[in-house]
Coordinates of C-alpha atoms in Angstrom, one line a residue:
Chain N
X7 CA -8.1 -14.5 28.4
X8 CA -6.9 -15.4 25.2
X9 CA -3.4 -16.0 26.5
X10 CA -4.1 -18.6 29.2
X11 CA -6.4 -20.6 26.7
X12 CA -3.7 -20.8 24.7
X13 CA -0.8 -21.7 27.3
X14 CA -3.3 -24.7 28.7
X15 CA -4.1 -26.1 25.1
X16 CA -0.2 -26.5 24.6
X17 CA -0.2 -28.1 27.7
X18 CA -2.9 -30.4 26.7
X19 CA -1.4 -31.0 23.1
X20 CA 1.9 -32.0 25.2
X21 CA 0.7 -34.1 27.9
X22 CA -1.7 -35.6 25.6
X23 CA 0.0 -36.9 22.9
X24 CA 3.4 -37.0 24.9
X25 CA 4.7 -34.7 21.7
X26 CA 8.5 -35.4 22.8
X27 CA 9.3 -32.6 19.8
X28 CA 6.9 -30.4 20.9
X29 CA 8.4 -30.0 24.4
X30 CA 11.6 -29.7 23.3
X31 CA 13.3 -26.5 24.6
X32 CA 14.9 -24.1 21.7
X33 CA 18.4 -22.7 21.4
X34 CA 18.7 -19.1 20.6
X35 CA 20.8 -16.3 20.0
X36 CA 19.4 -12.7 20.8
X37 CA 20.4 -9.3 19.2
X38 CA 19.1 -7.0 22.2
X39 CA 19.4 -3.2 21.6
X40 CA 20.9 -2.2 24.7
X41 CA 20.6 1.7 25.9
X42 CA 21.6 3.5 28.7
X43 CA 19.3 6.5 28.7
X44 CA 17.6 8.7 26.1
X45 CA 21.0 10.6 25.5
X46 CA 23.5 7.4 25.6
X47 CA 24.7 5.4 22.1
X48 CA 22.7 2.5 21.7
X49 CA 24.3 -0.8 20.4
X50 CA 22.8 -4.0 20.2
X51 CA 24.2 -6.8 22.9
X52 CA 23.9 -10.7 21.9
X53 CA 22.6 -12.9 24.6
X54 CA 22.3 -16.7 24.0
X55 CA 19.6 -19.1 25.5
X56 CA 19.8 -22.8 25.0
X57 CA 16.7 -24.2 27.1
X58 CA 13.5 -21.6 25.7
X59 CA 10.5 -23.2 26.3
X60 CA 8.2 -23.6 23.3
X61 CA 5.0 -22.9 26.3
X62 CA 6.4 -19.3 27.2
X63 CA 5.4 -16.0 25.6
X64 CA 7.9 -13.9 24.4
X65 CA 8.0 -11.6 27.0
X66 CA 8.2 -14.7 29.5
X67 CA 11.4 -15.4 27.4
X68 CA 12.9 -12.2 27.9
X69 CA 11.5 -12.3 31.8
X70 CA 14.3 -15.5 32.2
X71 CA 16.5 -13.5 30.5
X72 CA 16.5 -11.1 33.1
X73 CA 16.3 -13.3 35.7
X74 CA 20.0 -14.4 34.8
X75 CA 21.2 -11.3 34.1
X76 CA 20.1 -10.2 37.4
X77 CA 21.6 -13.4 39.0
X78 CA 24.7 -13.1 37.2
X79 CA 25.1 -9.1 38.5
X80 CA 24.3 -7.8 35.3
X81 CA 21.7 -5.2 34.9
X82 CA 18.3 -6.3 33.3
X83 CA 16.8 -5.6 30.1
X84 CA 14.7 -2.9 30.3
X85 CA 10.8 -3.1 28.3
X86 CA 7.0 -2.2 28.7
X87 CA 4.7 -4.7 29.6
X88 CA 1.3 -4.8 31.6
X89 CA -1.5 -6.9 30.8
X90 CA -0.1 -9.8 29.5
X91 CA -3.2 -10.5 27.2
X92 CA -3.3 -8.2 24.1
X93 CA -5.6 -5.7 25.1
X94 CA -3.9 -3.0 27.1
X95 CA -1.1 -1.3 24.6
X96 CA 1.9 -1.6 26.7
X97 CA 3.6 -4.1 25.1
X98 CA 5.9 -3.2 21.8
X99 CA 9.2 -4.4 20.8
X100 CA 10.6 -5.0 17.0
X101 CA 10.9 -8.4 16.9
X102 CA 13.1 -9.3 13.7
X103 CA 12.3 -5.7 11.8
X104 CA 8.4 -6.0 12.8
X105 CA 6.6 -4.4 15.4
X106 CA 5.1 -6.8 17.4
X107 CA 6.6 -9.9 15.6
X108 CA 5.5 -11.7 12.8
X109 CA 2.1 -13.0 13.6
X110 CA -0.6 -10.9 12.1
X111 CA -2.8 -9.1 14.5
X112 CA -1.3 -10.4 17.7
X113 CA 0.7 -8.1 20.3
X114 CA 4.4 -8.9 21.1
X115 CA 2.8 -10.7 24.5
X116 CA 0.8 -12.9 22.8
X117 CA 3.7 -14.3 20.6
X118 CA 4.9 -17.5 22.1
X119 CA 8.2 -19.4 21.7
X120 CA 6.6 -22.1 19.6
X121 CA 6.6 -20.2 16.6
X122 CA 10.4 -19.6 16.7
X123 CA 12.6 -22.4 15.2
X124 CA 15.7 -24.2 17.1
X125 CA 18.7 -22.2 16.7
X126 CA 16.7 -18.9 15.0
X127 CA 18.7 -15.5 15.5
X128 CA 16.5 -13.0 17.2
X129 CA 16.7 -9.1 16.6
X130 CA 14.8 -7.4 19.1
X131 CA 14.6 -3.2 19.0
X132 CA 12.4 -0.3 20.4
X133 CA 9.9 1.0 18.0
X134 CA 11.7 3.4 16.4
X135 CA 10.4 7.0 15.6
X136 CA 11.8 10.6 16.7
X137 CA 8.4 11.3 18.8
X138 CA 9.0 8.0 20.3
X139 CA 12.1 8.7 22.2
X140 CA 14.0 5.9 23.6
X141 CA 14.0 6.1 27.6
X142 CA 16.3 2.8 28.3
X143 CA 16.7 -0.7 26.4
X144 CA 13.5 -1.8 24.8
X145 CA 11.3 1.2 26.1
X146 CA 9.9 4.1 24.6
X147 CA 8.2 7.0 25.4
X148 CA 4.7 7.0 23.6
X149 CA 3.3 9.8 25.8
X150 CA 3.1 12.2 22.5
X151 CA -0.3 9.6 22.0
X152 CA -1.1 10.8 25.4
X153 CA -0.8 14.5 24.1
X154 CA -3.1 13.9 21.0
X155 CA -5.9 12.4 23.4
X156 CA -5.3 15.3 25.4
X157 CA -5.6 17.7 22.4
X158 CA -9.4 16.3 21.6
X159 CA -9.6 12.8 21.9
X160 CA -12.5 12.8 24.5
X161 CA -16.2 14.4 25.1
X162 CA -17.4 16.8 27.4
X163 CA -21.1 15.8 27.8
X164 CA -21.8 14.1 30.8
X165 CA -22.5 10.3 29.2
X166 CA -24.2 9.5 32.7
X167 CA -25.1 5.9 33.1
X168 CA -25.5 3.0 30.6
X169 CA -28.7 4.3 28.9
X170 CA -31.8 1.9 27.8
X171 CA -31.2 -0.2 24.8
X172 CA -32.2 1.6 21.7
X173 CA -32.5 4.9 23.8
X174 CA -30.2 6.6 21.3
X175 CA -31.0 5.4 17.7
X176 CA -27.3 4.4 16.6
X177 CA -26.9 2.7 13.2
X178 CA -25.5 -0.5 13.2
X179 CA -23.4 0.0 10.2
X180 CA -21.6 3.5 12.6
X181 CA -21.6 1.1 15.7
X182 CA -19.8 -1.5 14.3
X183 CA -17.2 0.7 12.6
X184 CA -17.0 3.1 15.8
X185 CA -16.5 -0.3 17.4
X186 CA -13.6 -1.6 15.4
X187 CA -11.6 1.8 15.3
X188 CA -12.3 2.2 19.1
X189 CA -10.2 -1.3 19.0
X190 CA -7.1 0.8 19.1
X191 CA -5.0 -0.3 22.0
X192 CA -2.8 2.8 21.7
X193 CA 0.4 0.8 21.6
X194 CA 2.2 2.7 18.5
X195 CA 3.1 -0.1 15.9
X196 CA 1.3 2.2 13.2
X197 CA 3.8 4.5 14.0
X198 CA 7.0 1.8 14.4
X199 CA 6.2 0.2 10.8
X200 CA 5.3 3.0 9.0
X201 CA 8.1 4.3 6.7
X202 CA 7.8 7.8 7.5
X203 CA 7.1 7.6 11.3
X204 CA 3.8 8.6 10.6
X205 CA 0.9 8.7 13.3
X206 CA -2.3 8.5 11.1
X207 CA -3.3 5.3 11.7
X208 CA -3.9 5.8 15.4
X209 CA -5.3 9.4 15.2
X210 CA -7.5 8.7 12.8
X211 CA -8.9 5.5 14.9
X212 CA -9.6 7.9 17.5
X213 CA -11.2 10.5 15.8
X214 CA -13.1 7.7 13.8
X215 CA -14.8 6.5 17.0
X216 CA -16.1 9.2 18.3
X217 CA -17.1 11.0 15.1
X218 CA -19.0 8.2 14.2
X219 CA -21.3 8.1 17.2
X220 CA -23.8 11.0 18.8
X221 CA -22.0 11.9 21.6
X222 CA -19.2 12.7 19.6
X223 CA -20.5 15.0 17.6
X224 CA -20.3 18.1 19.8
X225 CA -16.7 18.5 19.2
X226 CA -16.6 16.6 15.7
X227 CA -14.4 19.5 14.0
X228 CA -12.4 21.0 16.6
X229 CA -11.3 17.7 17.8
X230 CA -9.7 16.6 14.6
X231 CA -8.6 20.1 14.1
X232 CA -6.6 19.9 17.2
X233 CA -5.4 16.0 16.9
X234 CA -4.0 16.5 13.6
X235 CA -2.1 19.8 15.1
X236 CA -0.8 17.9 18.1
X237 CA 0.0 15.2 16.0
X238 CA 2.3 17.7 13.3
X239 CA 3.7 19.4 16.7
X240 CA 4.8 15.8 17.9
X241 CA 7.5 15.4 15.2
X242 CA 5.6 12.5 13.4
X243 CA 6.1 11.7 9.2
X244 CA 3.7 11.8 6.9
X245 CA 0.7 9.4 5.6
X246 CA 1.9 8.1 1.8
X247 CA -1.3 5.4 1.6
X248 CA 1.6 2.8 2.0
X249 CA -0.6 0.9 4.3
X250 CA 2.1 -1.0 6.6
X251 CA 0.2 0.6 9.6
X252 CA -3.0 -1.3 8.9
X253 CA -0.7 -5.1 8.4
X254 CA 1.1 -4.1 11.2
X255 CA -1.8 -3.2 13.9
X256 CA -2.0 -5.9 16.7
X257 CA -6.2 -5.0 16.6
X258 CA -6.0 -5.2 12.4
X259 CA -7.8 -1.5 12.6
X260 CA -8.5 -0.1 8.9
X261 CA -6.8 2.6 6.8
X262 CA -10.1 3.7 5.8
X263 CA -10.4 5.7 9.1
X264 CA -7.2 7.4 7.7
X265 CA -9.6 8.5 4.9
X266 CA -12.2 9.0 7.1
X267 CA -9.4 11.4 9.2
X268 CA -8.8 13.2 6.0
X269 CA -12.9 13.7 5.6
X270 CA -13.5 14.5 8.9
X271 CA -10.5 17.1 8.7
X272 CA -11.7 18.9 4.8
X273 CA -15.1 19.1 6.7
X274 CA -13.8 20.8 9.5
X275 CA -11.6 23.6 7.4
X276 CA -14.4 24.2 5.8
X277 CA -17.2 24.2 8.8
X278 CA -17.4 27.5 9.8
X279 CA -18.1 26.9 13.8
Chain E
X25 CA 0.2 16.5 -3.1
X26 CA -2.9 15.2 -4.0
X27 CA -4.5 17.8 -5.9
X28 CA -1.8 18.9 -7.8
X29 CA -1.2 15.2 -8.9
X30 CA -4.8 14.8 -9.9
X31 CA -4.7 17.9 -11.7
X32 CA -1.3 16.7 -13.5
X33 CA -3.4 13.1 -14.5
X34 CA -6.3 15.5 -16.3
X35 CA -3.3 17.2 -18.0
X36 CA -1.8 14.0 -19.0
X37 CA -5.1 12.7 -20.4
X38 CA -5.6 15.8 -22.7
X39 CA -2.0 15.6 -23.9
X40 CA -2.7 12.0 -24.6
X41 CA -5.9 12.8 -26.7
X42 CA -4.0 15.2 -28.7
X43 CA -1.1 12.6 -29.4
X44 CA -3.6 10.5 -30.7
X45 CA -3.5 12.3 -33.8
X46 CA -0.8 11.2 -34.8
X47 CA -2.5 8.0 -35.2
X48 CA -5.2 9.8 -37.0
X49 CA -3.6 9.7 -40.6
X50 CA 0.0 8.9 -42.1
X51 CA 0.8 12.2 -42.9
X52 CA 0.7 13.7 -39.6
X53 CA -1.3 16.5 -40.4
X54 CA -4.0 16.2 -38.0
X55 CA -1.1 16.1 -35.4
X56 CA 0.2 19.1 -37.0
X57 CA -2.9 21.1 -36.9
X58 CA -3.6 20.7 -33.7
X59 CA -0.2 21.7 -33.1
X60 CA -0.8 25.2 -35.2
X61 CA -4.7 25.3 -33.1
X62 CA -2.7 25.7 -29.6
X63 CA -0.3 28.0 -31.0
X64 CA -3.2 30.2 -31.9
X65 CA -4.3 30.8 -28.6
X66 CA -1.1 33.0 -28.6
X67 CA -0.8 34.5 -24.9
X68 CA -3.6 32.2 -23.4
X69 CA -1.3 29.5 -24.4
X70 CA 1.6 30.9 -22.4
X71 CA -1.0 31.7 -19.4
X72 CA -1.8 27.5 -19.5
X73 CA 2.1 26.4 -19.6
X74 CA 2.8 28.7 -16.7
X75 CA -0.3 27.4 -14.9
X76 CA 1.0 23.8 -16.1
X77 CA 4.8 24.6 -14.8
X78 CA 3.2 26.2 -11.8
X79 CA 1.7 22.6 -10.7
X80 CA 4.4 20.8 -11.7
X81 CA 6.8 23.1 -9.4
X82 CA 3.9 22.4 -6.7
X83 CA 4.0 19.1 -6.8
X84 CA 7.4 18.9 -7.3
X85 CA 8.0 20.9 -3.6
X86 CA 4.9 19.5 -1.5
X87 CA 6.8 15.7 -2.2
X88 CA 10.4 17.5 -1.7
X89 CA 9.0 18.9 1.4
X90 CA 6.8 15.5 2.5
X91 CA 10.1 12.9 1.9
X92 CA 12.0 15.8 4.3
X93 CA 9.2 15.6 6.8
X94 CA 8.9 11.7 6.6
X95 CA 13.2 10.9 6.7
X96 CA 13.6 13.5 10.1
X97 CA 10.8 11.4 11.8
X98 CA 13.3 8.7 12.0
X99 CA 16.5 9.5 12.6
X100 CA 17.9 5.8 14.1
X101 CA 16.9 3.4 11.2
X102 CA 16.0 -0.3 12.4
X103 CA 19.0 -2.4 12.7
X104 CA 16.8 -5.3 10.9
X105 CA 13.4 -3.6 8.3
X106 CA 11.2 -5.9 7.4
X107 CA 7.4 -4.8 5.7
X108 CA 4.6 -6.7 5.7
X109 CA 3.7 -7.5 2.2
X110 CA 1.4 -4.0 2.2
X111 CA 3.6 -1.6 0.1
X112 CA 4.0 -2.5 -3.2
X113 CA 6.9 -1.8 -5.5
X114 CA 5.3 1.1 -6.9
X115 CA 4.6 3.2 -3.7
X116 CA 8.2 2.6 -2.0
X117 CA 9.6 3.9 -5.3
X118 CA 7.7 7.1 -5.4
X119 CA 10.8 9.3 -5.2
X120 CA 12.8 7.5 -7.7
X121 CA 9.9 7.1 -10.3
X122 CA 9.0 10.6 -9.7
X123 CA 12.7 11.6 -9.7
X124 CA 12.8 10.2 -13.8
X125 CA 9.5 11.7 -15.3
X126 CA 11.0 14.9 -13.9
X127 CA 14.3 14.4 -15.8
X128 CA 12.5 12.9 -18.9
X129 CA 10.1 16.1 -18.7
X130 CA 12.9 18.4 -19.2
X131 CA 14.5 15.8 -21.8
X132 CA 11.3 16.1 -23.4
X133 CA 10.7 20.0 -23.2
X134 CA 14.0 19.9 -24.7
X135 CA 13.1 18.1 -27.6
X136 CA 9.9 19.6 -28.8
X137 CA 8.8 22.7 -26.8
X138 CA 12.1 24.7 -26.6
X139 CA 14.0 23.6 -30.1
X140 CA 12.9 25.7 -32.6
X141 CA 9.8 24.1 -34.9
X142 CA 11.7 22.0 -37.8
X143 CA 10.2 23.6 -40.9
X144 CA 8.5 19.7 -42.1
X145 CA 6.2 20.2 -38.9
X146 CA 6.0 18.8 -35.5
X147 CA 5.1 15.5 -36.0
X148 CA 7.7 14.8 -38.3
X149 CA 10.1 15.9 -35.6
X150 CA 8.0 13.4 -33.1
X151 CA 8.9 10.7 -35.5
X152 CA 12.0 11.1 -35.7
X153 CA 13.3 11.5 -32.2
X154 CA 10.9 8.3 -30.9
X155 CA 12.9 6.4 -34.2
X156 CA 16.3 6.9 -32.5
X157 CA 17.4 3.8 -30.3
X158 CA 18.5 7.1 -28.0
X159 CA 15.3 8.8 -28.2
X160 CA 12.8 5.7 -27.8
X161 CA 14.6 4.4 -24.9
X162 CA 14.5 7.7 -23.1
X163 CA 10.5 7.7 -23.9
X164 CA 10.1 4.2 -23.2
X165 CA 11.9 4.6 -20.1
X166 CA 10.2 8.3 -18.8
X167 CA 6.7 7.1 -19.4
X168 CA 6.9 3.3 -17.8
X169 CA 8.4 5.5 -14.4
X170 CA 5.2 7.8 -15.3
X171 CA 3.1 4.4 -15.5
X172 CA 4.7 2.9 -11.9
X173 CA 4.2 6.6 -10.1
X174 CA 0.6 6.6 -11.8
X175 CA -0.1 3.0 -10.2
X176 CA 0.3 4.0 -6.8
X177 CA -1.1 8.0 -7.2
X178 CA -4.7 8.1 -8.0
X179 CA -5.5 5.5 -5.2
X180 CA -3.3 7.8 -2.7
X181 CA -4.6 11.0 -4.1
X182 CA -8.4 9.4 -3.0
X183 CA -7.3 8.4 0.3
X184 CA -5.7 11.6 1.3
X185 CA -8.6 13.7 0.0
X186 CA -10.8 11.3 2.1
X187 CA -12.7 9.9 -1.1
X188 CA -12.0 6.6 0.0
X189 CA -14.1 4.1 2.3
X190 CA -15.1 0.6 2.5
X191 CA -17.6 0.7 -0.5
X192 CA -15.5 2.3 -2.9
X193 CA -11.8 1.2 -2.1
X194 CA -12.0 -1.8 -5.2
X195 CA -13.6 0.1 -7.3
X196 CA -11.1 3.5 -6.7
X197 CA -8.5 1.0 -6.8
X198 CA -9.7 -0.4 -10.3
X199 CA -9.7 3.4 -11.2
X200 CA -6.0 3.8 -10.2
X201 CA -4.6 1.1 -12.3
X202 CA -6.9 1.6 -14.9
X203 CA -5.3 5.1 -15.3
X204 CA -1.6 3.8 -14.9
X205 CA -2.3 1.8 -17.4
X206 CA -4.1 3.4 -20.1
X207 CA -1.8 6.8 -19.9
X208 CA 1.6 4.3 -19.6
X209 CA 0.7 2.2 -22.1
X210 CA -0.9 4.9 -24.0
X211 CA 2.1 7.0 -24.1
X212 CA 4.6 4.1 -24.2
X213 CA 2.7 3.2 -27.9
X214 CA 4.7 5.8 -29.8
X215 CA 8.0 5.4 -29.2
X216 CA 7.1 1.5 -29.4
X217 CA 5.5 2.1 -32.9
X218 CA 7.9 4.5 -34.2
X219 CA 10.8 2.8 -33.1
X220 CA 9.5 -0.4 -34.6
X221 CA 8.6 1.1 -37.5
X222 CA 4.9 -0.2 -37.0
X223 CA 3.6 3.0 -38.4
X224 CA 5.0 2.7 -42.0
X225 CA 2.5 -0.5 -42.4
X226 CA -0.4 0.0 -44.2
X227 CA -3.0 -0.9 -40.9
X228 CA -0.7 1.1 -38.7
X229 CA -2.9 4.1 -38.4
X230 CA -5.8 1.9 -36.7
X231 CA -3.9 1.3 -33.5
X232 CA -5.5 3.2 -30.8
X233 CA -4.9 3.7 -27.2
X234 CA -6.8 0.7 -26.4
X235 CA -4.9 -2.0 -27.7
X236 CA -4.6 -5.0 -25.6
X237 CA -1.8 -5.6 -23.2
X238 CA -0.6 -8.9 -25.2
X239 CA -0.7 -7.1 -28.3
X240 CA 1.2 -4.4 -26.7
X241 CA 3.9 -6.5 -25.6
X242 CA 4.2 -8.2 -28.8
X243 CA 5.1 -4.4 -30.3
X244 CA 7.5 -4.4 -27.4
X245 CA 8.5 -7.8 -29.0
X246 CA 8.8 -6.2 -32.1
X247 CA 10.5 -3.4 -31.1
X248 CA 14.0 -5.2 -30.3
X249 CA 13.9 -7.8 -33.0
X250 CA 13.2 -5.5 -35.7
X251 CA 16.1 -3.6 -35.6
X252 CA 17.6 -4.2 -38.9
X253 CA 14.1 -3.7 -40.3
X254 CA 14.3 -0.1 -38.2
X255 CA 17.5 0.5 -40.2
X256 CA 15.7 0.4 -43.4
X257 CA 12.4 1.8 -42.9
X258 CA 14.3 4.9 -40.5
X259 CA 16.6 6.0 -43.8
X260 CA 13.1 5.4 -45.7
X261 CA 11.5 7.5 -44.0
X262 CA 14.4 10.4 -43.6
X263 CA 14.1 10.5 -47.3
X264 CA 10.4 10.9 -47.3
X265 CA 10.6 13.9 -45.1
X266 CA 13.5 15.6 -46.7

């Protein structure tokens, strides 16, 4: 949604006002990490563009990177994408030492070229982290998130259909903040930008979002009990309240779930079901 | 880590108190009185340094074992790092900071728990060590990394034990610095007034924990111009205790 709005009000700036500036394309010089397979050396390969238009998105960048890599028998650069439009997960990329770029709460899709300067170097990496095995290039393998879900990141009543408004008495204050921790798209940038590879962030969003709301409460404390074990299993660092996760996180979701993690998770030790 | 910290910060408060005495007269006897009370609790004494040591150790191998943990979940470093603005000098120097209270705890175990008792008391033996350029600097130095590791741990400590949420993050934030700074500054005030020689005035005794962070940094101030003022009131004051 979001994405189109913004590619037709550049358009409109540009046609409008004839910005000459504005429309002029951008000369860069990319630092791509370049990987074989998970076992191969990595090294970074330099690629240079001189005719980016400020109107794509990133990834629509790299797409015409490929395109002529392709073209000139070269093999192309390998990265997730899906949705295009910030609300899928796929997307990740360290874009000059950040997960997801610069831009504060905004995936690596939704980055345009605009907000890169004429002649700007660009250093783009995997997410980094030893659960997040490379698997070629730009992609990594974020299935250990799919193994935490697994481990207790759903419910097992039967929700049935939509029920009536106000059928299940839910306080606003635990909607709202189920809400913004069920924002979590999944996409791993808590993990790339924290220092010690650590997966709290998105763990405790998940366990935040259901422990918040009735129908999660028939698993409340062996859910986190079995997260937070799949999670250690998985090979991720530590929480040290450094809060990088919570600047980095394309949906801007909270370090207080992390405390809420750490509640949920004394309560559990201590519950005796 | 979190417990054992918090348990270390009530310690730290109640060795503060009790330094506080030596702010208490000019003599030093309070300080040395409740010096000779502790002693009296003979083997309960021992039984609350080993419990003391036994935290410390704790802590000391939950954050050996935690920085292991956290460097082997990245083994490839980024090429190109960059934060974003979130950590703060105090909590991505946790290791260092943490590093120098633990040498300037054995420095300091050194000084007055393990040398034998100097026969003029304790706190003379306080007041001379925090006179020495040597000896301030090393105090000045082991409680401001105390001070930095402080500013980041008690807000930590709250998020890890889950205490934190939306309604109390300012005020446990508020809480964390207020304890960095009270129990930095607060220990930092005697090497700065011994070194200065601030004691030896006559309105010396009223300084307190609380003094004011401008007045503080003037005693800072004080502290390095005063030197040649050090020289005369340190052989002063060896003569008074001899």
């Amino acid at each position: 949604m979001s994405s189109s709005h913004d590619t037709h009000a550049a358009h409109g700036a540009a046609s409008t006002h004839g910005a000459h500036a504005e429309k002029k394309s951008l000369r860069l010089t990319l630092h791509v990490w370049r990987q074989r397979d998970p076992n191969a050396e990595g090294k970074f390969a330099t690629y240079k563009l001189d005719d980016v238009s400020p109107d794509m998105s990133f990834l629509e960048m790299l797409d015409v990177l490929n395109e002529r890599l392709i073209a000139g028998g070269e093999e192309a650069i390998a990265f997730d994408h899906d949705c295009r439009e910030g609300i899928c997960g796929a997307c990740s990329l360290t874009i000059n030492g950040q997960p997801h770029g610069f831009e504060r709460e905004t995936t690596t899709c939704q980055i345009h070229m605009r907000r890169f300067e004429d002649g700007q170097t660009i250093y783009i990496e995997p997410f980094r982290a030893n659960a997040f095995p490379v698997v070629k290039d730009l992609v990594v393998d974020r299935s250990a998130f799919d193994r935490i879900i697994a481990a207790g990141g759903f419910i097992t009543a039967r929700a049935g259909s939509a029920p009536d408004a106000n059928a299940l008495p839910i306080p606003q204050v635990a909607a709202d903040a189920a809400m913004d921790a069920a924002a979590c798209i999944g996409c791993g940038a808590c993990v790339a930008s924290c220092k010690n590879a650590s997966a709290m962030l998105f763990v405790s969003a998940k366990v935040s979002h259901l422990a918040l709301l009735p129908q999660g409460q028939a698993e409340r404390n062996s859910r986190v009990l079995a997260m937070v074990e799949q999670m250690d299993k998985e090979g991720f660092g530590n929480c040290t309240n450094e809060s990088e996760c919570e600047a980095a996180c394309p949906k801007g979701i909270s370090v207080s779930n992390i405390a809420r993690l750490n509640r949920e998770y004394l309560r559990a030790l201590a519950s005796s079901d | 880590m979190s417990v054992t910290g918090l348990l270390l910060i009530g310690f730290l408060v109640v060795h503060l108190a009790g330094n506080l005495q030596l702010f208490s007269d000019d003599t030093g006897e309070h300080f040395n009185a409740y010096a000779e009370k502790l002693k009296s609790f003979g083997p309960l004494l021992y039984v609350a340094e080993f419990g003391l040591l036994a935290l410390f150790v704790a802590h000391l191998a939950l954050g050996l074992r935690v920085t292991f943990e956290n460097r082997a979940a990245r083994s490839q470093r980024y090429a190109l790092d960059r934060d974003r603005g979130a950590r703060s000098f105090a909590s991505s120097t946790m290791v260092v900071t943490g590093v120098i209270v633990l040498v300037f705890v054995i420095v300091h175990l050194l000084d007055f728990r393990l040398r034998e008792m100097s026969p003029d008391g304790l706190a003379a033996m306080v007041v001379r060590r925090l006179s020495e350029p040597a000896g301030a600097l090393i105090y000045i130095v082991g409680v401001g990394a105390l001070g930095i590791h402080l500013s980041h741990a008690f807000r930590s400590a709250m998020q890890t034990l889950g205490l934190n949420n939306t309604r109390y993050d300012v005020p446990i934030a508020r809480a964390g610095k207020a304890v960095a700074i009270v129990l930095g500054v607060g220990f930092a005030l005697f090497p700065l007034v011994y070194f200065s020689g601030a004691k030896h005035s006559t309105h010396s005794a009223s300084v307190r924990a609380a003094v004011p962070s401008t007045q503080q940094r003037s005693l800072a101030d004080e502290a390095v111009s005063s030197r040649a003022s050090f020289e005369s009131s340190s052989s002063g004051h060896s003569e008074e205790q001899r």
